[in-house]
């Protein structure tokens, strides 16, 4: 019996796919069994060992073994039972190829773009803040959550969108759930999306402000990306290996030269920019990244950024394996249950899961998986590697983040993440405050905080809240131990700060483009002349929708930059909850699609994470709206400050009467939006349950999948081609060289594709 199947759709063309039906060998079974055993031992050490003797290496081993097992078996199970990819069918990228938004992309480049687009502030900052509750709860949720929730959502949304000509999440909700659920989903998604983009942009602004090194190096990635895009499309089509080497060399040169330039007088003068200037530059960049052809700037820049992202995280993992740092944080801290923590308020449930956010489950990912990625997917079989596999990589980033926060001295950790009001901003007060927390290890001294800042080349690191500076300290701690010694700690700290800004920036450009697609889809629902918006590549619509999107998140960003107590800062506490509420919408949509297709037996795959996510987000929303704890409840904060205002007194963090007015306004906005977001998601969930029940009673119902079209292009299935795939690729290359078929990516599809969802 033949174990290799060649998929053919045209007798005059080579196969369009190769399917390996070979059973798993005894050798591979033994390897996977060994991985499972090693992973189980590592988890046992992480979960049950106590004291200050737990080595961080065990967390790395436990996570990696879990990822390998989950990708090989659980993701494959989902592929077998639900997605059932067929590489003899054309994807939207092939059918609607136009050289603008739709284009079959090399799976390796697309993996880089997708990972760069989804990996923003969440996996870096959230786990660092969550470490205040100990390393164990956060680590378990990051790894287990991604296997059964985050990666499942990303994979299934990508599958569903690919089957619908790359439709956005909001439009899929409208098509599958009907008018009421669809409108609630679209409105909720768009409002949440603007907040997410503005928050991410503010993090970048804060990281690059007054940093000539970061501005110069990150600025250089734009012309490098443009060169890579032109190189792959016109100079050497398909030469991914060549352009990757060139890109890595140029990227390293940009990083090193940024340090050189920042030390010169002219470099410091030209590239030391204010927050307002950087904000306007980000807005302009987001607009052009949204409207330019995807192959020219967005995809190559994200691919380029992936080298630095995965390279840095991979180097960090190697450094941990070499230096073997001991975890200084407890497994479960006093702040997990009975004592409010200084980094963020709230108990372990539900706020640990809200704080970690993107590292385990992120609604933002569903927007990318139904935005740019399905319009670039060359083969249906690539969805598992890119959707499920891409999210596993982001989870690994989160694991590295929680490790770095857990290996640094805990007095330093809390001194950096406690608000200025309790640390006083001085080494003396910071030492006194952290010593009052009852932390393990020797008491902190003022000299400890002064020396830590001096080692990093900073004047002070006290109350550097937000998580990003703490992560940079942890990275510098690991890197300096095996790359350059203590004298390089300052270099690695500032390198890490720039790395974080680059990490987040790639989410902004892809997010703006994704939001443009959603606005375009939403406007197209009005019919008539507005139906032109159904084509996301219509130039007039693309420019108009991009302007709407950048104006929305850009105006909120500028408010926050110009008013430190208002604007986006008022919305920042909503970031985590809003992101998880988006995930609830995404999981509801894919659950509905699965039930309507008659796969009710497997509805638990998205159903279990959906129920859990709703429990977490609705509990958190309830507490934020109704809690009488002024550290948690928005309306309680609002009431306290209104009473203080009437009495002519100050309240909470306000230091002036004007600040009191701002706090009252901010808490009103926060409380109101919390109610709106929760209501929108509940409407979507209830409508989804009704639609699922009706479809289940009928044994399934019609979905909005588009008509199947035979494929006429070839692409290997995995990251590395098999010998059989190399042989088939050679046949296709010969036809291209002979001029018998056009090269892939030459925009031979329709310029104005019919993206109607009707069959």
XYZ file of C-alpha atoms in Angstrom:
759
model
C 0.000 0.000 0.000
C 1.414 3.367 -1.048
C 2.011 5.735 1.875
C 2.738 8.813 -0.263
C -0.205 10.385 -2.089
C 0.306 12.987 -4.816
C -2.545 15.457 -5.222
C -3.270 16.466 -8.819
C -5.856 18.928 -10.125
C -4.591 19.365 -13.686
C -3.117 16.594 -15.887
C -0.772 19.120 -17.500
C 0.716 20.266 -14.186
C 2.810 18.555 -11.507
C 1.126 17.619 -8.215
C -0.175 20.490 -6.094
C 0.375 18.626 -2.849
C 2.074 15.647 -1.257
C 0.361 13.734 1.556
C 2.468 11.382 3.671
C 0.229 8.656 5.127
C 3.082 6.718 6.704
C 2.267 5.471 10.210
C 4.400 6.746 13.068
C 7.508 4.588 13.424
C 8.603 2.780 16.560
C 11.616 5.083 16.796
C 9.425 8.197 16.772
C 7.076 6.647 19.314
C 10.039 6.072 21.611
C 11.218 9.664 21.133
C 7.821 11.140 21.945
C 7.459 8.812 24.939
C 10.831 10.010 26.233
C 9.797 13.646 25.741
C 6.587 13.004 27.682
C 8.484 11.357 30.565
C 11.067 14.150 30.781
C 8.290 16.732 30.655
C 6.377 14.971 33.437
C 9.483 14.920 35.654
C 10.088 18.616 35.002
C 6.486 19.473 35.863
C 6.737 17.459 39.079
C 9.798 19.445 40.149
C 8.207 22.788 39.240
C 4.905 21.979 40.956
C 6.049 20.270 44.140
C 9.554 21.517 44.953
C 9.625 24.373 47.458
C 12.154 26.772 48.919
C 14.810 28.701 47.016
C 16.411 25.712 45.342
C 14.156 25.328 42.293
C 16.140 25.874 39.128
C 14.513 27.795 36.272
C 15.794 25.177 33.816
C 12.969 22.881 34.927
C 10.377 25.379 33.729
C 12.041 25.583 30.301
C 12.114 21.791 29.997
C 8.502 21.379 31.147
C 7.274 23.998 28.692
C 9.201 22.731 25.661
C 8.196 19.103 26.235
C 4.558 20.132 26.580
C 4.668 22.204 23.379
C 6.192 19.373 21.347
C 3.648 16.854 22.600
C 0.691 19.206 22.105
C 1.686 20.192 18.579
C 2.305 16.633 17.456
C -0.810 15.092 18.992
C -3.482 17.565 20.123
C -3.102 19.948 17.181
C -2.999 16.951 14.852
C -6.173 15.631 16.492
C -7.929 18.943 15.785
C -6.695 18.789 12.204
C -8.001 15.249 11.848
C -11.439 15.859 13.362
C -12.285 19.464 12.447
C -10.116 21.395 10.000
C -9.402 18.499 7.580
C -7.069 20.492 5.281
C -6.969 19.749 1.559
C -4.020 21.050 -0.394
C -5.755 20.282 -3.677
C -8.094 23.213 -2.924
C -7.091 26.810 -3.573
C -6.890 29.206 -0.634
C -8.128 32.828 -0.815
C -4.520 33.905 -1.398
C -4.429 31.891 -4.631
C -7.974 32.585 -5.798
C -7.935 36.347 -5.199
C -4.245 37.086 -5.694
C -3.852 40.765 -6.560
C -0.420 41.752 -5.280
C -1.950 44.036 -2.631
C -3.680 42.136 0.171
C -4.111 38.644 -1.290
C -0.960 36.754 -2.226
C 0.282 33.182 -1.621
C 3.283 33.596 0.646
C 6.124 31.256 1.500
C 5.046 29.437 4.655
C 8.263 30.402 6.486
C 7.857 34.101 5.723
C 4.179 33.927 6.660
C 5.033 32.225 9.954
C 7.380 35.120 10.663
C 4.749 37.706 9.749
C 2.028 35.999 11.783
C 4.177 35.545 14.870
C 5.435 39.122 14.716
C 1.870 40.399 14.309
C 0.421 38.497 17.281
C 3.378 38.865 19.651
C 2.961 42.269 21.265
C 3.180 43.646 24.788
C 1.079 40.914 26.403
C 3.544 37.980 26.497
C 6.307 40.306 27.676
C 4.599 42.471 30.282
C 1.694 40.360 31.583
C 3.726 37.422 32.944
C 6.196 39.808 34.586
C 3.391 41.454 36.551
C 1.764 38.084 37.292
C 5.003 36.939 38.960
C 3.939 38.882 42.061
C 1.702 35.881 42.805
C 4.596 33.435 42.471
C 6.015 31.546 39.523
C 3.769 28.458 39.687
C 0.230 29.753 38.943
C 1.381 31.879 36.026
C 3.580 29.147 34.546
C 0.788 26.567 34.667
C -1.713 28.902 32.990
C 0.751 30.052 30.319
C 1.584 26.494 29.226
C -1.708 24.663 29.815
C -3.773 27.636 28.675
C -2.028 27.917 25.331
C -2.382 24.192 24.577
C -6.132 24.026 25.201
C -7.257 27.630 24.645
C -4.953 30.151 22.955
C -3.496 27.975 20.208
C -6.880 26.311 19.607
C -8.538 29.697 19.094
C -5.845 30.975 16.724
C -5.853 27.782 14.656
C -9.629 27.468 14.345
C -10.181 31.152 13.518
C -7.528 30.937 10.790
C -9.211 27.801 9.419
C -12.670 29.392 9.450
C -11.513 32.629 7.807
C -9.569 30.755 5.119
C -12.754 28.895 4.206
C -14.523 32.267 3.796
C -12.202 34.201 1.482
C -10.290 35.681 4.440
C -13.272 37.348 6.098
C -12.684 39.290 9.340
C -13.851 37.992 12.714
C -16.575 40.622 12.925
C -17.949 39.764 9.504
C -17.890 36.033 10.264
C -19.880 36.778 13.429
C -22.382 38.769 11.348
C -22.710 35.987 8.780
C -22.933 33.059 11.202
C -24.779 34.579 14.173
C -27.206 36.872 12.376
C -27.903 40.586 12.694
C -28.165 40.973 16.491
C -25.147 38.894 17.456
C -23.187 40.123 14.460
C -23.740 43.819 15.142
C -22.856 43.364 18.821
C -19.687 41.543 17.813
C -18.631 44.105 15.196
C -19.212 47.088 17.502
C -17.489 45.390 20.435
C -14.527 44.243 18.350
C -13.915 47.622 16.727
C -14.086 49.594 19.980
C -11.867 47.113 21.811
C -9.467 47.063 18.867
C -8.944 50.827 18.987
C -8.154 50.652 22.694
C -5.710 47.776 22.199
C -3.852 49.553 19.392
C -3.631 52.806 21.350
C -2.324 51.009 24.452
C 0.309 49.157 22.411
C 1.353 52.383 20.703
C 1.734 54.141 24.057
C 4.088 51.385 25.258
C 6.245 51.955 22.158
C 6.179 55.728 22.672
C 7.325 55.353 26.269
C 10.088 52.943 25.242
C 11.466 55.122 22.423
C 11.020 58.581 23.942
C 14.413 60.179 24.627
C 16.122 57.046 23.227
C 18.199 57.877 20.124
C 19.509 54.308 19.968
C 16.048 52.791 19.786
C 14.685 55.390 17.338
C 17.618 54.976 14.935
C 17.724 51.163 15.005
C 13.984 50.636 14.720
C 13.744 53.318 12.036
C 16.326 51.440 9.954
C 14.158 48.305 9.935
C 11.739 50.092 7.584
C 14.128 50.596 4.606
C 15.599 47.143 5.263
C 12.109 45.639 5.015
C 11.362 47.564 1.808
C 14.563 46.189 0.286
C 13.664 42.638 1.326
C 10.191 42.984 -0.173
C 11.546 44.177 -3.537
C 14.279 41.525 -3.453
C 11.810 38.660 -3.004
C 9.283 39.952 -5.521
C 11.457 41.209 -8.379
C 15.169 40.471 -7.911
C 15.171 36.894 -6.593
C 11.613 35.504 -6.283
C 11.492 32.553 -3.905
C 15.013 33.087 -2.551
C 13.845 33.135 1.059
C 17.140 31.762 2.386
C 19.194 34.441 0.662
C 17.035 37.344 1.776
C 16.919 35.930 5.307
C 20.705 35.995 5.590
C 20.838 39.508 4.151
C 18.086 40.650 6.498
C 19.775 39.197 9.591
C 23.090 40.873 8.749
C 21.413 44.232 8.107
C 19.338 43.927 11.277
C 22.403 43.235 13.423
C 24.147 46.163 11.764
C 21.146 48.390 12.552
C 21.235 47.350 16.220
C 24.979 47.884 16.626
C 25.045 51.131 14.662
C 22.201 52.441 16.816
C 24.516 52.236 19.804
C 27.274 54.038 17.885
C 24.964 56.803 16.648
C 23.446 57.390 20.076
C 26.905 58.186 21.459
C 27.558 60.949 18.933
C 26.469 64.546 19.423
C 24.617 64.698 16.098
C 22.971 61.330 16.689
C 21.730 62.349 20.086
C 20.465 65.638 18.636
C 18.680 64.183 15.603
C 17.214 61.027 17.103
C 16.260 62.140 20.604
C 12.562 62.670 19.974
C 9.715 63.755 22.214
C 6.738 61.531 22.976
C 4.442 63.674 20.814
C 6.792 63.431 17.809
C 7.117 59.663 18.169
C 3.339 59.353 18.476
C 2.811 61.189 15.179
C 5.493 59.083 13.495
C 3.757 55.908 14.729
C 0.426 57.121 13.376
C 1.984 57.839 9.967
C 3.785 54.493 9.950
C 0.585 52.628 10.855
C -1.246 54.292 7.972
C 1.345 53.484 5.303
C 1.859 49.947 6.587
C -1.892 49.499 6.183
C -2.270 50.797 2.617
C 0.982 49.696 0.947
C 1.015 46.249 -0.725
C 1.494 43.621 1.941
C 4.615 42.200 0.242
C 6.392 45.576 0.213
C 6.550 46.612 3.881
C 4.323 44.762 6.314
C 5.226 41.103 5.684
C 9.001 41.543 5.184
C 9.305 43.866 8.188
C 7.405 41.446 10.402
C 9.520 38.586 9.067
C 12.656 40.621 9.803
C 11.410 41.425 13.304
C 10.820 37.735 13.932
C 14.554 37.074 13.637
C 15.191 39.469 16.494
C 12.206 38.285 18.515
C 12.812 34.555 18.275
C 16.581 35.055 18.254
C 16.547 37.024 21.506
C 14.111 34.674 23.231
C 16.047 31.643 21.975
C 19.308 33.158 23.230
C 17.629 33.857 26.559
C 16.556 30.203 26.794
C 20.113 29.079 26.006
C 21.434 31.493 28.611
C 19.089 30.041 31.236
C 20.191 26.506 30.346
C 23.859 27.548 30.631
C 23.738 29.778 33.716
C 20.955 27.792 35.425
C 19.631 30.645 37.584
C 17.635 29.734 40.692
C 14.070 30.998 41.078
C 14.004 33.619 43.838
C 10.248 34.108 43.708
C 8.158 31.653 45.756
C 5.988 29.066 44.033
C 2.855 30.812 45.344
C 3.224 34.155 47.087
C 1.253 35.859 49.837
C -0.295 38.157 47.204
C -2.141 35.321 45.474
C -5.022 35.145 47.937
C -5.165 37.220 51.089
C -3.107 40.334 50.435
C -3.324 42.920 47.625
C -0.152 43.074 45.548
C 1.653 46.277 44.575
C 1.990 45.429 40.875
C -1.765 45.015 40.296
C -4.858 44.682 42.456
C -7.151 41.685 42.701
C -7.010 38.024 43.689
C -5.517 35.133 41.743
C -8.898 34.323 40.253
C -9.744 36.006 37.996
C -7.015 38.643 37.712
C -3.989 36.390 37.186
C -5.551 35.140 33.935
C -6.527 38.656 32.880
C -3.029 39.994 33.584
C -1.140 37.276 31.692
C -3.477 37.714 28.714
C -1.638 37.139 25.419
C 0.800 34.548 26.726
C -1.973 31.958 27.051
C -5.089 33.308 25.300
C -5.534 36.506 23.315
C -8.530 37.806 21.427
C -6.245 40.084 19.430
C -4.727 37.000 17.791
C -8.136 36.103 16.376
C -8.144 39.428 14.538
C -4.798 38.643 12.894
C -5.897 35.065 12.155
C -8.912 36.500 10.318
C -7.092 39.542 8.966
C -3.794 39.456 7.091
C -2.789 35.802 7.586
C -5.686 34.005 5.784
C -5.162 36.304 2.782
C -1.537 35.119 2.528
C -1.930 31.410 3.335
C -0.704 29.365 0.375
C -2.040 25.967 1.517
C -4.720 24.847 3.972
C -2.256 22.461 5.629
C -0.113 25.434 6.720
C -2.800 26.623 9.156
C -1.701 24.216 11.899
C 1.940 25.291 11.769
C 1.132 28.993 11.577
C -1.986 29.203 13.772
C -1.291 26.616 16.461
C 2.502 26.645 16.170
C 2.770 30.438 16.116
C 0.828 30.691 19.373
C 3.046 28.073 21.026
C 6.033 30.272 20.237
C 4.330 33.270 21.841
C 3.612 31.174 24.922
C 7.311 30.353 25.120
C 8.019 34.090 25.106
C 5.681 34.421 28.087
C 7.467 31.565 29.859
C 10.784 33.363 29.399
C 9.207 36.553 30.750
C 7.928 34.961 33.960
C 11.285 33.262 34.496
C 13.211 36.532 34.163
C 10.872 38.176 36.686
C 11.295 35.256 39.077
C 15.099 35.007 39.061
C 15.849 38.597 40.056
C 15.958 39.654 43.700
C 12.381 39.971 44.934
C 13.061 43.220 46.797
C 14.256 44.698 43.511
C 11.228 43.237 41.695
C 8.707 44.834 44.029
C 10.721 48.041 44.274
C 10.419 48.396 40.504
C 6.755 47.423 40.223
C 5.294 49.199 43.245
C 3.754 52.630 42.574
C 5.690 55.792 43.356
C 3.295 56.633 46.167
C 4.594 53.776 48.339
C 8.279 53.728 47.329
C 8.760 57.475 47.422
C 11.127 57.185 44.484
C 14.165 57.051 46.795
C 16.411 54.088 47.682
C 15.765 54.637 51.397
C 11.980 54.544 51.154
C 12.013 51.734 48.567
C 14.171 49.577 50.845
C 11.924 50.262 53.824
C 8.791 49.463 51.818
C 10.038 46.178 50.316
C 11.363 45.055 53.700
C 7.870 45.551 55.121
C 6.407 43.029 52.667
C 7.860 39.997 54.447
C 9.784 38.757 51.403
C 12.284 35.905 51.596
C 16.006 36.525 51.457
C 18.138 39.132 53.244
C 16.620 42.590 53.775
C 17.213 45.199 51.099
C 19.371 48.240 51.722
C 19.300 51.627 49.959
C 22.698 50.760 48.518
C 21.186 47.712 46.782
C 18.787 49.890 44.771
C 21.456 52.468 43.987
C 23.906 49.799 42.840
C 21.303 48.049 40.692
C 20.554 51.313 38.879
C 24.255 52.064 38.452
C 24.920 48.600 36.962
C 22.218 49.250 34.360
C 23.424 52.734 33.467
C 20.304 54.330 34.942
C 19.874 57.058 37.559
C 17.031 55.149 39.221
C 14.992 52.017 38.629
C 12.570 52.511 41.509
C 8.869 52.408 40.552
C 9.628 51.663 36.893
C 6.194 50.091 36.643
C 4.492 48.390 33.726
C 6.571 45.200 33.572
C 8.787 46.100 30.609
C 11.715 47.522 32.643
C 11.618 44.492 34.952
C 11.842 42.150 31.978
C 14.810 44.145 30.666
C 16.548 43.751 34.032
C 15.992 39.989 33.933
C 17.292 39.700 30.371
C 20.362 41.773 31.267
C 20.941 39.570 34.316
C 21.005 36.376 32.227
C 22.877 37.724 29.191
C 25.609 39.399 31.218
C 26.454 36.108 32.926
C 27.427 34.341 29.719
C 27.912 37.165 27.211
C 30.370 39.808 28.333
C 30.176 39.733 32.106
C 28.903 42.330 34.558
C 30.412 45.168 32.526
C 27.925 44.424 29.719
C 24.833 44.552 31.934
C 24.050 48.154 30.963
C 24.353 47.313 27.251
C 22.038 44.318 27.551
C 19.500 46.310 29.577
C 19.178 48.989 26.905
C 19.224 46.332 24.184
C 16.275 44.649 25.927
C 14.340 47.926 26.122
C 14.767 48.401 22.360
C 13.900 44.741 21.754
C 10.606 45.201 23.618
C 9.726 48.286 21.560
C 10.407 46.397 18.315
C 8.409 43.452 19.626
C 5.340 45.613 20.165
C 5.674 47.828 17.081
C 5.044 44.934 14.706
C 1.679 44.386 16.370
C 0.659 47.965 15.669
C 1.264 47.852 11.908
C -0.485 44.511 11.417
C -3.244 45.537 13.826
C -3.958 48.691 11.852
C -4.270 46.704 8.643
C -6.514 44.149 10.347
C -8.726 46.924 11.718
C -8.918 48.368 8.208
C -10.266 45.039 6.955
C -12.880 45.001 9.725
C -14.048 48.539 9.009
C -14.217 47.703 5.300
C -16.288 44.572 5.971
C -18.599 46.479 8.314
C -19.240 49.275 5.800
C -19.885 46.734 3.050
C -22.896 45.428 4.992
C -24.833 48.612 4.199
C -25.200 47.540 0.554
C -25.674 49.806 -2.431
C -22.633 51.877 -3.305
C -21.063 50.808 0.000
C -20.877 47.237 -1.309
C -17.557 48.191 -2.893
C -16.083 48.021 0.599
C -16.592 44.241 0.461
C -13.424 44.204 -1.634
C -10.712 44.974 0.952
C -8.257 45.791 -1.836
C -10.377 48.574 -3.351
C -7.896 51.438 -3.176
C -10.346 54.193 -2.267
C -11.848 52.050 0.472
C -8.420 50.947 1.726
C -7.214 54.533 2.129
C -10.470 55.734 3.663
C -10.735 52.865 6.145
C -7.059 53.225 7.093
C -7.610 56.920 7.796
C -10.593 56.094 10.006
C -8.598 53.508 11.959
C -5.446 55.570 12.571
C -7.564 58.624 13.423
C -9.406 56.568 16.048
C -6.466 54.988 17.867
C -4.129 57.874 17.099
C -6.381 60.461 18.748
C -6.617 58.337 21.908
C -2.829 57.906 21.866
C -2.214 61.642 21.575
C -4.606 62.290 24.458
C -2.580 59.962 26.625
C 0.762 61.435 25.546
C -0.366 65.002 26.236
C -2.241 64.218 29.461
C -0.348 61.701 31.636
C -3.348 61.193 33.929
C -5.980 60.964 31.211
C -6.502 59.690 27.692
C -5.230 56.203 27.070
C -4.057 55.816 30.655
C -7.708 55.825 31.647
C -8.245 52.872 29.305
C -5.078 50.910 30.118
C -6.698 48.947 33.007
C -9.291 47.709 30.507
C -6.628 46.239 28.218
C -6.477 42.774 29.777
C -10.216 42.289 30.233
C -11.015 43.679 26.758
C -8.491 41.332 25.172
C -9.992 38.288 26.895
C -13.523 39.413 25.996
C -12.411 39.440 22.362
C -11.306 35.834 22.800
C -14.798 34.956 24.040
C -16.287 36.406 20.851
C -13.802 34.491 18.690
C -14.409 31.179 20.460
C -18.172 31.697 20.199
C -17.884 32.197 16.436
C -15.766 29.085 15.827
C -17.945 27.006 18.156
C -21.010 28.069 16.156
C -19.311 27.193 12.874
C -18.267 23.758 14.159
C -21.782 22.916 15.359
C -23.361 24.186 12.135
C -21.011 21.945 10.154
C -22.324 18.954 12.097
C -19.165 18.448 14.183
C -21.093 18.672 17.463
C -19.167 15.707 18.844
C -16.046 17.877 18.846
C -17.668 21.095 20.046
C -15.890 20.685 23.398
C -12.590 21.626 21.763
C -13.518 25.331 21.524
C -16.386 24.983 24.026
C -14.320 24.280 27.151
C -11.968 27.262 26.714
C -14.999 29.434 25.872
C -16.777 28.558 29.118
C -13.581 29.140 31.106
C -12.926 32.465 29.387
C -16.476 33.650 30.051
C -16.141 32.669 33.715
C -12.895 34.634 34.047
C -13.934 37.733 32.109
C -17.431 38.034 33.536
C -16.127 37.605 37.093
C -13.459 40.236 36.478
C -15.979 42.584 34.854
C -18.418 42.102 37.751
C -15.718 42.930 40.281
C -14.512 45.958 38.318
C -18.087 47.265 38.118
C -19.538 46.337 41.534
C -16.622 45.782 43.943
C -16.564 48.109 46.968
C -12.757 47.727 47.177
C -11.330 51.071 45.969
C -8.323 49.230 44.538
C -10.599 47.191 42.246
C -14.013 48.767 41.644
C -14.237 51.614 39.137
C -17.534 52.993 40.438
C -16.303 52.826 44.040
C -13.296 54.884 43.011
C -15.597 57.273 41.196
C -17.853 57.672 44.230
C -14.939 58.266 46.630
C -13.501 61.003 44.426
C -16.881 62.666 43.860
C -17.350 62.868 47.627
C -13.815 64.216 48.029
C -14.444 66.794 45.310
C -17.612 67.988 47.049
C -15.704 68.311 50.327
C -12.806 70.122 48.658
C -10.390 67.269 49.437
C -8.022 65.035 47.438
C -8.575 61.329 46.728
C -6.717 58.175 45.664
C -3.738 59.102 43.445
C -4.803 62.714 42.894
C -2.341 65.339 44.097
C -4.261 68.452 42.990
C -7.933 69.416 42.614
C -7.458 69.161 38.845
C -6.247 65.591 39.303
C -9.438 64.787 41.201
C -11.468 65.907 38.197
C -9.370 63.676 35.931
C -9.756 60.626 38.196
C -13.537 61.118 38.291
C -13.640 61.314 34.496
C -11.324 58.320 34.036
C -13.207 56.039 36.423
C -16.488 56.997 34.758
C -15.046 56.032 31.345
C -13.584 52.797 32.722
C -16.782 51.783 34.498
C -19.015 52.643 31.537
C -16.876 50.767 29.014
C -16.691 47.758 31.328
C -20.487 47.573 31.263
C -20.648 48.033 27.480
C -17.969 45.399 26.762
C -19.507 42.813 29.087
C -22.985 43.422 27.643
C -21.770 43.075 24.048
C -19.976 39.797 24.764
C -22.953 38.381 26.665
C -25.201 39.187 23.692
C -22.793 37.401 21.346
C -22.519 34.381 23.683
C -26.296 34.083 24.163
C -27.022 34.421 20.439
C -24.272 31.897 19.726
C -25.813 29.420 22.177
C -29.227 29.815 20.524
C -27.789 29.311 17.020
C -25.824 26.257 18.200
C -28.909 24.736 19.825
C -30.990 25.156 16.664
C -28.206 23.733 14.483
C -27.739 20.783 16.878
C -31.443 19.920 16.720
C -31.263 19.904 12.920
C -28.047 17.896 12.866
C -26.183 20.859 11.348
C -27.077 23.776 9.110
C -25.676 25.770 6.212
C -22.565 27.862 6.862
C -21.094 30.639 4.755
C -18.102 28.732 3.419
C -17.252 29.723 -0.131
C -17.210 27.490 -3.152
C -14.284 25.105 -3.466
C -11.794 25.889 -6.260
C -9.044 23.480 -7.392
C -5.523 24.657 -6.593
C -2.883 25.185 -9.251
C 0.177 25.892 -7.158
C 2.472 23.854 -4.957
C 4.011 24.498 -1.569
C 5.593 22.020 0.882
C 3.458 21.248 3.906
C 5.965 21.536 6.754
C 8.643 24.040 7.626
C 11.230 21.769 5.982
C 10.315 19.977 2.731
C 10.455 16.196 2.487
C 12.465 14.478 -0.301
C 9.225 13.868 -2.208
C 8.249 17.525 -1.892
C 11.673 18.643 -3.082
C 11.224 16.558 -6.211
C 7.778 18.033 -6.909
C 9.103 21.547 -6.266
C 11.819 20.908 -8.835
C 9.165 20.077 -11.453
C 7.333 23.339 -10.764
C 10.570 25.335 -10.887
C 11.334 23.870 -14.309
C 7.941 24.976 -15.656
C 8.496 28.505 -14.315
C 11.991 28.642 -15.819
C 10.598 27.515 -19.176
C 7.990 30.279 -19.063
C 5.104 27.814 -19.180
C 3.542 29.093 -15.937
C 3.940 32.422 -14.127
C 5.914 32.475 -10.871
C 3.907 32.387 -7.687
C 3.244 35.839 -6.303
C 3.177 37.562 -9.704
C -0.364 38.819 -9.093
C -1.891 36.777 -11.904
C -5.269 36.766 -10.147
C -8.075 39.276 -10.512
C -7.280 42.883 -9.692
C -10.753 43.446 -8.232
C -11.780 40.046 -6.886
C -15.351 39.132 -6.147
C -15.183 38.484 -2.442
C -18.862 37.732 -2.098
C -19.627 35.050 0.419
C -22.478 33.541 -1.548
C -21.898 30.174 -3.121
